[in-house]
Coordinates of C-alpha atoms and ligand atoms in Angstrom, one line a residue:
M148 CA -58.4 35.8 -133.8
A149 CA -58.7 33.9 -136.8
A150 CA -61.7 32.1 -135.4
E151 CA -64.0 35.5 -135.1
Q152 CA -63.4 36.3 -138.4
K153 CA -65.6 36.2 -140.6
K154 CA -65.8 33.3 -143.6
V155 CA -63.5 35.0 -146.6
V156 CA -64.4 33.6 -150.1
K157 CA -61.0 33.5 -152.2
P158 CA -60.9 35.3 -155.0
W159 CA -58.7 31.7 -156.2
G160 CA -61.8 29.3 -155.2
G161 CA -63.5 28.4 -157.9
V162 CA -61.3 25.3 -157.7
F163 CA -61.0 24.4 -154.1
T164 CA -63.5 21.9 -152.2
E165 CA -61.8 22.4 -149.5
A166 CA -61.6 25.3 -146.8
T167 CA -57.6 26.8 -146.1
D168 CA -56.1 25.2 -142.5
A169 CA -56.8 28.3 -140.1
L170 CA -53.3 27.5 -139.0
F171 CA -51.8 27.9 -143.2
E172 CA -54.3 30.7 -143.1
Q173 CA -52.2 32.7 -139.8
F174 CA -48.4 30.9 -141.7
S175 CA -49.7 32.4 -144.7
E176 CA -50.3 35.7 -144.6
S177 CA -48.5 39.1 -145.7
V178 CA -50.9 41.8 -144.9
S179 CA -49.5 41.7 -141.6
F180 CA -46.8 43.6 -143.0
D181 CA -47.5 44.2 -147.1
S182 CA -50.2 46.3 -146.1
R183 CA -47.5 48.9 -145.3
M184 CA -47.2 49.6 -149.2
Y185 CA -51.5 50.0 -149.9
E186 CA -50.3 53.7 -151.2
Q187 CA -48.6 51.7 -153.5
D188 CA -51.2 48.8 -154.1
I189 CA -54.0 51.9 -155.3
K190 CA -51.7 53.6 -157.2
G191 CA -50.4 50.8 -158.9
S192 CA -54.1 49.8 -159.5
I193 CA -55.7 53.1 -160.9
A194 CA -52.9 53.7 -163.3
H195 CA -53.6 50.0 -164.1
S196 CA -58.1 50.5 -164.5
R197 CA -56.8 54.0 -166.5
M198 CA -55.0 52.1 -169.4
L199 CA -57.9 49.1 -169.1
F200 CA -59.5 52.4 -170.1
D201 CA -57.5 53.6 -172.6
V202 CA -57.5 50.6 -174.7
G203 CA -61.2 49.9 -174.4
I204 CA -61.4 46.9 -171.7
L205 CA -62.7 49.3 -168.9
T206 CA -65.8 52.0 -170.1
K207 CA -64.6 55.4 -168.4
E208 CA -67.9 55.6 -166.7
E209 CA -65.7 52.0 -165.2
F210 CA -63.0 53.6 -164.4
E211 CA -63.6 56.9 -163.2
A212 CA -65.9 54.4 -160.4
I213 CA -62.1 51.9 -159.9
E214 CA -60.5 55.1 -159.9
R215 CA -62.9 56.7 -156.7
E216 CA -63.7 54.0 -154.1
L217 CA -59.5 52.7 -154.4
L218 CA -58.6 56.6 -153.6
A219 CA -62.0 56.3 -150.6
I220 CA -60.2 52.8 -149.8
K221 CA -56.3 54.5 -149.4
E222 CA -58.2 57.3 -147.0
R223 CA -59.9 54.6 -145.2
I224 CA -56.9 52.8 -145.0
A225 CA -54.3 56.1 -143.8
R226 CA -57.1 56.6 -141.2
G227 CA -56.9 52.9 -139.8
E228 CA -60.9 52.3 -140.5
M229 CA -59.6 49.8 -142.6
E230 CA -59.5 45.8 -140.9
F231 CA -57.5 43.9 -142.5
S232 CA -58.8 40.0 -142.3
T233 CA -55.4 37.1 -142.4
Q234 CA -58.0 35.2 -145.2
L235 CA -57.5 36.9 -147.8
E236 CA -53.9 36.5 -147.2
D237 CA -52.7 39.8 -148.9
I238 CA -53.2 43.6 -148.5
H239 CA -53.7 43.6 -153.0
M240 CA -56.6 41.1 -151.6
N241 CA -58.2 43.0 -149.8
V242 CA -57.6 46.3 -151.4
E243 CA -59.4 44.1 -154.3
T244 CA -62.4 42.6 -152.3
A245 CA -63.2 45.8 -150.4
L246 CA -63.7 47.4 -154.3
E247 CA -65.5 44.5 -154.6
E248 CA -68.2 45.0 -152.0
K249 CA -68.6 48.4 -152.9
L250 CA -69.2 48.3 -156.6
G251 CA -69.8 44.8 -157.4
D252 CA -69.0 43.5 -161.1
V253 CA -66.8 46.3 -161.9
G254 CA -64.6 45.8 -159.0
R255 CA -65.0 42.5 -160.3
K256 CA -63.2 44.1 -163.4
L257 CA -59.6 45.6 -162.2
H258 CA -58.3 42.8 -162.2
T259 CA -58.3 42.1 -165.7
A260 CA -55.0 41.3 -167.1
R261 CA -53.2 41.2 -163.6
S262 CA -51.8 38.6 -161.8
R263 CA -50.8 39.5 -157.7
N264 CA -47.6 38.5 -159.0
D265 CA -46.9 41.2 -161.2
Q266 CA -48.8 43.5 -159.2
V267 CA -46.7 42.3 -155.7
S268 CA -43.2 42.6 -158.1
T269 CA -44.7 47.0 -159.2
D270 CA -46.5 47.8 -155.0
F271 CA -42.6 47.4 -153.8
R272 CA -40.9 48.6 -157.0
L273 CA -42.8 51.7 -156.3
W274 CA -42.2 51.2 -152.0
I275 CA -38.5 50.8 -153.4
R276 CA -38.4 53.7 -154.6
D277 CA -39.7 56.6 -152.6
A278 CA -37.3 54.4 -149.8
I279 CA -34.5 55.4 -151.7
D280 CA -35.7 59.0 -152.5
R281 CA -35.8 59.3 -148.6
L282 CA -32.7 57.5 -147.8
D283 CA -31.2 60.5 -150.4
A284 CA -32.2 62.7 -148.2
L285 CA -31.3 62.0 -145.1
L286 CA -28.1 60.9 -146.4
C287 CA -28.1 64.6 -147.5
G288 CA -28.9 65.6 -143.9
V289 CA -25.3 63.4 -143.0
Q290 CA -23.4 64.2 -145.1
K291 CA -24.8 68.6 -144.6
A292 CA -24.1 68.0 -141.4
F293 CA -20.2 67.2 -141.6
V294 CA -19.1 69.7 -144.6
G295 CA -21.1 72.2 -141.4
R296 CA -18.7 71.8 -139.9
C297 CA -15.3 72.6 -141.6
D298 CA -15.6 75.8 -142.3
G299 CA -15.5 76.5 -138.2
D300 CA -12.9 73.4 -138.0
F301 CA -10.4 74.4 -139.8
D302 CA -7.2 74.8 -138.4
V303 CA -7.9 72.8 -136.0
V304 CA -4.9 69.9 -136.8
V305 CA -5.5 65.8 -135.4
P306 CA -3.6 63.3 -135.8
A307 CA -4.8 60.4 -138.9
Y308 CA -4.3 57.1 -137.6
T309 CA -3.5 53.8 -139.6
H310 CA -3.5 50.7 -138.1
T311 CA -5.0 52.9 -135.2
Q312 CA -2.2 54.2 -134.4
R313 CA -0.9 57.8 -135.2
A314 CA 0.4 58.7 -138.4
Q315 CA 0.2 61.7 -140.1
P316 CA -1.4 64.9 -138.7
V317 CA -4.0 66.0 -141.3
L318 CA -7.3 69.1 -141.2
A319 CA -10.8 67.9 -138.8
P320 CA -12.2 68.7 -141.7
H321 CA -10.5 66.2 -144.1
I322 CA -11.1 63.4 -141.9
W323 CA -15.3 64.5 -142.2
L324 CA -14.8 65.5 -145.9
A325 CA -14.0 61.3 -145.9
Y326 CA -17.5 60.5 -144.4
V327 CA -18.9 62.7 -147.5
E328 CA -17.1 60.9 -150.2
K329 CA -18.3 57.4 -148.6
F330 CA -22.0 58.4 -148.0
E331 CA -21.8 60.1 -151.3
R332 CA -20.8 57.0 -152.7
D333 CA -24.4 55.3 -151.3
R334 CA -25.8 57.8 -152.7
E335 CA -24.7 57.7 -156.2
R336 CA -25.2 53.4 -155.4
L337 CA -28.9 53.8 -154.8
A338 CA -29.3 55.9 -157.3
D339 CA -28.2 53.8 -160.0
C340 CA -29.7 50.7 -157.7
R341 CA -33.2 53.3 -159.3
K342 CA -32.4 53.6 -162.3
R343 CA -33.5 49.2 -161.7
V344 CA -36.2 49.2 -159.5
N345 CA -37.6 52.2 -161.9
T346 CA -38.6 49.1 -164.5
L347 CA -42.3 48.0 -165.4
S348 CA -43.1 44.8 -163.5
L349 CA -47.6 45.0 -164.7
G350 CA -48.1 43.3 -168.0
A351 CA -45.8 40.5 -167.1
A352 CA -49.4 38.7 -165.3
A353 CA -48.6 35.9 -163.9
C354 CA -45.9 34.5 -166.2
A355 CA -46.3 34.6 -170.1
G356 CA -48.7 38.1 -170.3
T357 CA -51.2 38.5 -171.9
S358 CA -53.8 38.1 -175.0
L359 CA -55.5 40.9 -174.3
P360 CA -54.6 43.7 -175.6
I361 CA -53.1 45.9 -172.8
D362 CA -50.4 48.6 -173.2
R363 CA -47.8 48.7 -170.7
T364 CA -46.3 51.7 -172.1
K365 CA -49.1 53.7 -170.9
T366 CA -48.3 52.5 -167.8
A367 CA -45.6 53.1 -167.1
E368 CA -45.9 56.9 -168.2
Y369 CA -48.2 57.0 -165.4
L370 CA -46.7 54.9 -162.6
G371 CA -43.3 57.1 -164.3
F372 CA -41.3 53.5 -164.6
E373 CA -38.8 54.0 -167.0
R374 CA -38.0 51.3 -168.6
I375 CA -40.7 48.4 -169.0
A376 CA -39.6 44.1 -168.1
A377 CA -39.0 42.8 -171.2
N378 CA -39.6 39.0 -170.0
S379 CA -42.7 38.0 -168.2
V380 CA -41.0 35.0 -166.9
D381 CA -37.5 36.4 -166.0
V382 CA -39.9 40.3 -164.2
S383 CA -41.4 37.3 -162.5
S384 CA -39.2 36.1 -160.8
D385 CA -36.5 38.9 -160.4
R386 CA -35.9 40.5 -156.9
D387 CA -32.1 41.2 -157.8
F388 CA -33.6 45.1 -157.0
A389 CA -34.5 43.8 -153.4
V390 CA -31.3 42.2 -153.0
E391 CA -29.6 45.2 -154.9
F392 CA -31.1 47.9 -152.4
A393 CA -30.6 45.6 -148.8
F394 CA -26.9 45.6 -149.9
D395 CA -27.1 49.3 -150.8
M396 CA -28.7 50.1 -147.1
A397 CA -26.2 47.1 -145.7
Q398 CA -23.4 49.3 -146.4
I399 CA -24.8 52.6 -145.8
A400 CA -25.0 50.7 -142.4
I401 CA -21.1 49.3 -142.6
H402 CA -20.2 53.6 -143.2
L403 CA -21.7 54.9 -140.1
S404 CA -20.4 51.8 -137.9
G405 CA -17.1 52.8 -138.8
W406 CA -17.6 56.5 -137.9
A407 CA -19.1 55.7 -134.9
E408 CA -17.0 53.3 -134.0
D409 CA -14.3 55.9 -134.7
W410 CA -16.0 58.5 -132.5
I411 CA -16.9 55.7 -129.9
W412 CA -12.5 56.3 -129.1
Q413 CA -12.1 59.5 -129.8
S414 CA -14.3 60.0 -127.0
T415 CA -12.5 58.3 -124.2
V416 CA -10.8 59.6 -121.5
E417 CA -8.5 58.2 -123.2
F418 CA -8.0 60.5 -126.1
D419 CA -10.6 63.0 -124.8
F420 CA -10.8 63.8 -128.8
L421 CA -14.7 64.5 -128.8
K422 CA -17.4 65.0 -126.6
I423 CA -20.6 63.3 -127.8
P424 CA -24.0 65.8 -127.0
Q425 CA -25.6 64.0 -123.7
A426 CA -29.1 64.5 -125.6
Y427 CA -27.5 61.4 -127.6
S428 CA -25.6 60.0 -124.0
T429 CA -27.6 57.7 -121.4
G430 CA -25.6 57.4 -117.1
S431 CA -25.5 54.0 -115.7
S432 CA -27.4 53.0 -113.1
I433 CA -24.4 51.8 -110.3
M434 CA -21.7 54.3 -111.8
P435 CA -22.6 57.8 -111.3
Q436 CA -19.6 59.6 -113.3
K437 CA -21.0 57.8 -117.0
V438 CA -21.9 59.1 -119.7
N439 CA -21.8 56.5 -122.6
P440 CA -22.6 57.2 -126.2
D441 CA -25.2 55.1 -125.9
S442 CA -26.2 56.2 -129.6
L443 CA -23.0 55.5 -131.4
E444 CA -22.3 52.4 -130.1
L445 CA -26.3 51.4 -131.2
I446 CA -25.9 52.8 -134.5
R447 CA -22.6 49.9 -134.9
G448 CA -25.0 47.3 -134.0
K449 CA -28.1 47.8 -135.6
T450 CA -25.5 47.3 -138.4
A451 CA -25.7 43.7 -137.8
R452 CA -29.1 43.6 -138.5
V453 CA -29.6 44.9 -142.2
V454 CA -26.5 42.8 -142.8
G455 CA -28.6 40.4 -141.8
A456 CA -31.5 41.7 -144.5
L457 CA -28.9 41.4 -147.4
Q458 CA -27.8 38.1 -146.0
S459 CA -31.9 37.1 -146.0
L460 CA -32.2 38.2 -149.7
L461 CA -29.2 36.2 -151.1
M462 CA -30.4 33.2 -149.0
L463 CA -34.3 33.6 -149.9
T464 CA -33.2 34.1 -153.9
K465 CA -30.7 31.2 -154.3
G466 CA -32.1 28.5 -156.1
I467 CA -35.4 30.1 -156.4
P468 CA -36.6 28.5 -160.1
L469 CA -38.0 30.5 -163.0
A470 CA -40.9 33.0 -162.3
Y471 CA -43.0 33.6 -159.3
D472 CA -42.8 31.6 -156.3
R473 CA -44.1 32.2 -153.3
D474 CA -41.0 32.4 -150.8
L475 CA -40.9 35.3 -153.4
Q476 CA -43.8 37.0 -150.3
E477 CA -40.6 36.5 -147.1
D478 CA -38.2 39.0 -149.4
K479 CA -40.4 42.3 -147.3
E480 CA -39.9 41.6 -144.0
P481 CA -36.1 42.5 -144.2
V482 CA -35.6 45.6 -146.1
F483 CA -38.9 47.3 -144.3
D484 CA -37.1 46.3 -141.2
A485 CA -33.5 47.5 -143.0
F486 CA -35.1 50.9 -144.4
D487 CA -36.0 51.2 -141.4
T488 CA -32.9 50.9 -139.0
V489 CA -30.9 53.0 -141.6
S490 CA -32.7 56.1 -141.9
I491 CA -33.4 56.3 -137.4
C492 CA -28.7 55.8 -137.3
L493 CA -29.2 58.8 -140.2
A494 CA -32.1 60.6 -139.3
L495 CA -30.3 60.7 -135.4
A496 CA -26.4 60.9 -137.1
A497 CA -26.9 64.4 -138.7
P498 CA -27.6 66.1 -134.9
I499 CA -24.9 63.6 -133.2
V500 CA -22.6 64.9 -135.9
A501 CA -23.5 68.6 -135.6
G502 CA -23.6 68.9 -132.0
T503 CA -20.2 67.6 -131.2
T504 CA -17.7 69.7 -129.9
L505 CA -13.7 69.1 -130.6
K506 CA -11.7 69.1 -127.8
R507 CA -8.9 71.3 -129.1
E508 CA -6.6 71.9 -126.2
S509 CA -6.4 68.2 -125.2
I510 CA -6.2 67.5 -129.2
A511 CA -3.1 70.0 -129.4
A512 CA -1.5 69.0 -125.9
R513 CA -0.4 65.5 -127.9
L514 CA -0.2 66.3 -131.5
D515 CA 2.8 66.5 -131.4
K516 CA 4.0 62.9 -130.1
G517 CA 3.9 60.1 -132.5
Y518 CA 6.9 61.8 -134.8
L519 CA 3.2 62.3 -137.7
D520 CA 6.3 64.7 -138.6
A521 CA 8.3 61.8 -139.9
T522 CA 6.9 61.6 -143.7
S523 CA 7.1 65.2 -144.1
F524 CA 11.1 64.8 -142.8
M525 CA 11.7 62.3 -145.6
E526 CA 9.8 64.0 -148.7
Y527 CA 11.4 67.2 -147.6
L528 CA 15.4 64.7 -147.7
I529 CA 13.4 63.1 -150.8
R530 CA 13.5 66.5 -152.0
Q531 CA 17.0 67.5 -151.3
G532 CA 17.8 64.6 -153.0
V533 CA 18.5 61.2 -150.8
P534 CA 16.6 58.5 -151.8
Q535 CA 13.7 57.0 -150.9
R536 CA 14.5 53.9 -148.9
S537 CA 17.6 56.1 -147.8
A538 CA 15.1 59.1 -146.7
H539 CA 12.5 56.6 -145.0
G540 CA 16.5 54.6 -142.9
I541 CA 17.7 58.1 -141.8
V542 CA 14.4 58.9 -140.6
G543 CA 14.0 56.1 -138.8
R544 CA 17.4 56.0 -137.0
L545 CA 16.4 59.5 -136.0
V546 CA 12.9 59.3 -134.9
R547 CA 15.2 55.6 -132.5
K548 CA 16.2 58.7 -131.2
G549 CA 14.6 61.1 -130.1
I550 CA 12.3 57.6 -127.8
D551 CA 15.6 57.0 -126.7
S552 CA 16.0 60.6 -125.0
G553 CA 12.6 61.3 -124.9
R554 CA 12.5 64.4 -128.4
A555 CA 10.2 65.5 -130.8
L556 CA 11.7 65.4 -134.1
A557 CA 12.2 69.4 -134.3
E558 CA 13.4 69.4 -131.3
F559 CA 17.4 68.6 -132.9
S560 CA 20.2 70.2 -133.1
L561 CA 21.0 71.0 -137.4
D562 CA 24.2 69.7 -136.1
E563 CA 22.5 66.1 -135.2
F564 CA 20.5 66.2 -138.6
K565 CA 23.6 66.1 -140.4
E566 CA 25.5 63.7 -138.6
E567 CA 22.9 61.2 -140.2
C568 CA 22.7 63.5 -144.0
P569 CA 24.7 66.1 -144.8
L570 CA 22.4 66.9 -146.8
V571 CA 19.8 68.8 -144.1
D572 CA 19.7 72.3 -144.0
E573 CA 18.2 74.2 -141.3
N574 CA 15.2 74.7 -144.0
V575 CA 14.4 71.7 -142.7
Y576 CA 12.4 73.0 -139.3
K577 CA 9.8 74.1 -141.9
F578 CA 8.9 70.9 -143.1
L579 CA 9.3 69.8 -138.8
G580 CA 5.6 69.5 -136.6
A581 CA 2.4 68.4 -137.2
V582 CA 0.9 71.8 -138.3
N583 CA 4.2 71.7 -140.2
A584 CA 3.6 68.9 -141.4
V585 CA 0.6 69.7 -142.7
N586 CA 1.0 73.1 -144.4
A587 CA 3.8 71.6 -146.5
M588 CA 1.4 69.0 -148.5
K589 CA 1.1 69.5 -151.9
S590 CA -0.9 67.4 -154.0
Y591 CA -4.4 66.9 -155.2
G592 CA -6.9 65.3 -153.0
S593 CA -4.3 65.2 -149.7
T594 CA -5.1 67.5 -146.5
A595 CA -2.9 70.5 -148.5
P596 CA -5.0 73.4 -146.1
D597 CA -5.0 74.5 -149.9
Q598 CA -6.8 71.8 -151.1
V599 CA -9.6 71.0 -148.3
R600 CA -10.8 75.0 -148.5
F601 CA -11.0 73.2 -152.5
Q602 CA -13.0 70.6 -151.2
I603 CA -15.2 72.1 -148.6
D604 CA -16.5 75.0 -151.5
S605 CA -17.5 72.6 -153.4
W606 CA -19.4 70.1 -151.5
K607 CA -21.6 73.9 -150.0
N608 CA -21.9 74.0 -153.7
K609 CA -23.1 70.3 -154.5
L610 CA -25.2 70.8 -151.1
G611 CA -26.3 73.6 -151.6
L612 CA -24.7 75.1 -148.4
Ligands
LIG240 N1 -48.8 37.6 -150.4 C1 -47.7 37.1 -153.1 C2 -46.7 37.8 -152.5 O1 -46.3 39.0 -151.1 C3 -48.9 37.7 -153.3 C4 -48.5 37.2 -154.6 C5 -49.1 35.9 -154.8 N2 -49.4 34.9 -156.0 C6 -49.7 34.0 -156.0 N3 -49.1 33.1 -157.0 N4 -50.2 33.6 -154.8 O2 -45.8 37.6 -152.6

């Protein structure tokens, strides 16, 4: 392919007396992936040239011609009509060369007071800023899917598990809102990362700034950047914002993975709590009865590559000296891949969450197995004046008797309770059984029905439902 390309003059070729090796050219190109940032590149160039006009470096006519042609190039790229040359390395030099082809010397003025080092950083920041906004909307979609289930599932009591062993009973919406909280923290993290992403790099030029009379406040204003990087050496080596963004995506993937794992086992015949929609399941080529939750398994599996992206960026930036080094070109592919992966996982999660059915009868049939009410019983004893450690021992001994005689705690007679602890009275039965245990809850943030109702309402309010 490289052999078919016409020989191009490198924008930086003045000092060179030898041509670039073709294999090295292929090795070092980035346009095959950074062309994804063409809109950001053009937006940055228009802002930069507008600023150059503001400070008198470009005339009005020159700026207008540059803006017009850059917009035309953007359209050409959008229509798929622009052929990128790997000999021109990256999106930046491809766009600039296309501009020069149209405008000659006027096009050759665009790169005034700018280097690709501050240009690529600017483009990447603009791209990540958009990506953050898109992820925020997708996260919000998953939150809405969970909150949207809460009213319909309000009366369903399910076991909460610790160590994957039955622990205490909770309302199903309390579980749904647990995921909503996790995704809310993901949104907060992205919003926080966005502040640091939203910093202007342009004007740092190669590493030292420029002797030309630029106005960085104008460029920042045109691009909607809230801050201006205060140190040109720092900003040309800074990829913290990309690493942070990769972490935020890894955390989202890990949250999705935990949810997928929960729902995979809860949809087994052994659990029989959930039915995942068939639209998000696949069958087996040999076992005719199979309906497998492949969507959830893939969501869990894709976490690996998203965490891998974070790992790549950390390794990439470890030991990079100050200012720009070409290694940094390796920052984009992991970020793009992680973003694509997390985006599709979130886009699938929303309809899976909304479309999954709770198998109410099956859940209810086994709800009073596993002594989910033991803690409720213990807290009743504490209210009766028994010290916590003693109450724990009393309930433990009664649970042991229950296991030996195949009974739930609610099936014990008052005399049997009194034998173990004389402070027990007939009110004890109000706290036994999974549903009573849920209703007995009181604390803020607990599964008490009024607490859960309060949380559902505040989430509805927050998400505009
Ligand atoms: N293709 C490069 C990248 O993506 C652009 C910056 C190159 N700068 C340089 N001095 N070689 O990082």
